[in-house]
């Protein structure tokens, strides 16, 4: 027995090592890039709370940031980590426990108390350590104290730790960071692990100096370059580094493991509005962590709008985790493409002008030039949605040229989606009986004809209602099949007036208005249900097209005559309108819808 146990010992050790590595790789955290706030770039290592009471690294700064993240809706859009960078501890460890201790004057509640405050507000608690003997600012480092510090993080209920690499030997970093990752896992506390050591190793000229597989196995995210500054030169330098090293960095990015080009400096002093759009747009294309470093009490509205942009955030948080590819430079403008996974056949593309002088640059391309990955479905018709405005720039085919104009140090960025009316037009057209349409796989050309017709019809109706075509009519006249129009001069027989024959309404003498309204409303409800089943969430722009093409005509045909006494018929039509209203994200209330409708504007 003793000999058998001795023989099995190497296997047990091997299994333990493999298990530790597996846990580090699959801790289940940050399956999309982390979003939050980090203190360093804006507040650095300001510890003079007498002269700078609002800006020093302190409990007060962190708590007011937490309060603002809640009150201004940052948490609601995804920013959840609150990370205190360097300069939070005392200059010496606790003499008895050897633990790192928060500065007692600047953090009177201690680190545990600060963490409780953050957690009580539904946010996540992040903190800074350094693998070396000292932090970059000269505070206690973690070398020789890795086990103590890992247990401290768990005791403080930390959710995120950034481990810097100052004052440590480069050759010891890979082993040291891996060891600390294992120790974090052994605590049982789920902690996002941000590793900075790639930024300290000169790997760009020789990527083989870093074991990238090992890095990905042991860290959730990692810094690759030096610190960002609040300047366009700094932002552009990082973008160009991401471009130049994409063959190394792109393959290792993905759910749970992210390349970190450093903090967002949007909302500070050094960038113009165009340049802020560039940083946010490119960081979202990179699938980079979105960690704001700004004074949240003094965030200007334009910068806040960029940082909260729902289209940009959805691109950044796309579940596929694909990092964008640099495609080419055309007329001095960089072309970038990112494959998205949350919707089939969807991409993000960008045109970034790095030049600070001159006028706008005009770029003409086709989607096929952007190297879209994965074969698109038929029909090859796509919407270009401007991510900064949410408006549809245009609908194009893969080989169709389009032109954009890019400001100096600016960006034009689109989300590319299959044209939604095209995507379901054959289903709706078949249901409505408007035409026999083949499914895309068997007869794409027939579908394209129907799609083009539906698209042109829909776009043609996005106009103000022509009041001259809105008249009050009733049965009458000298013919059983005629009805009269009531105007200022009295009843007129519409069948005898050529100018009025294009109203597009035909009535049978046997028509029952209430029955007609009921059947048309039933069909409209059925179409709405079909749209709801097809899309779990639909934007207002997309819904406008579908509603205008397939629902509104049914209501117009159902209600050509308004009878003041037919209240139940009016209510029936309004039920359809209310059902449609509830399907559109961002539509505030039924009252608002009704007001728009009564004013005869084309909401849909």
XYZ file of N, CA and C in Angstrom, residues 16 22 59-60 91 157 166 204 231 367 390 415 427 438 506 552 564 586:
54
model
N -3.435 18.562 -9.411
C -3.640 19.796 -8.658
C -3.211 21.002 -9.475
N -7.008 25.490 -14.575
C -8.365 25.494 -15.143
C -9.249 26.495 -14.436
N -11.817 58.357 0.849
C -13.168 57.797 0.982
C -14.215 58.768 0.440
N -13.992 60.053 0.662
C -14.940 61.061 0.189
C -15.056 61.028 -1.332
N 1.708 54.030 4.469
C 3.038 53.786 3.918
C 3.670 52.499 4.451
N -14.081 41.580 0.620
C -15.116 41.341 -0.394
C -14.868 42.168 -1.657
N 5.295 47.611 -11.042
C 6.464 48.414 -10.688
C 7.325 47.691 -9.646
N 6.793 44.038 -28.161
C 6.263 44.426 -29.470
C 7.214 44.078 -30.613
N -4.867 63.269 -23.631
C -4.433 63.991 -24.830
C -4.749 63.162 -26.066
N -19.323 47.736 -48.901
C -19.207 46.848 -47.743
C -18.247 45.696 -48.009
N -28.037 57.083 -34.099
C -29.080 56.072 -34.156
C -29.878 56.095 -35.438
N -23.203 50.600 -37.352
C -23.577 49.207 -37.117
C -24.233 48.718 -38.395
N -42.176 36.762 -45.114
C -43.142 36.200 -44.168
C -44.400 37.056 -44.138
N -41.423 33.266 -52.721
C -40.631 32.091 -52.410
C -39.718 32.392 -51.243
N -62.400 52.292 -51.603
C -63.555 51.745 -52.315
C -64.487 51.127 -51.298
N -50.022 50.054 -40.584
C -50.766 51.294 -40.810
C -51.724 51.209 -42.001
N -68.992 60.071 -35.444
C -68.860 60.520 -34.066
C -69.556 59.586 -33.092
N -38.494 53.092 -25.887
C -38.312 54.536 -25.851
C -39.562 55.340 -26.080
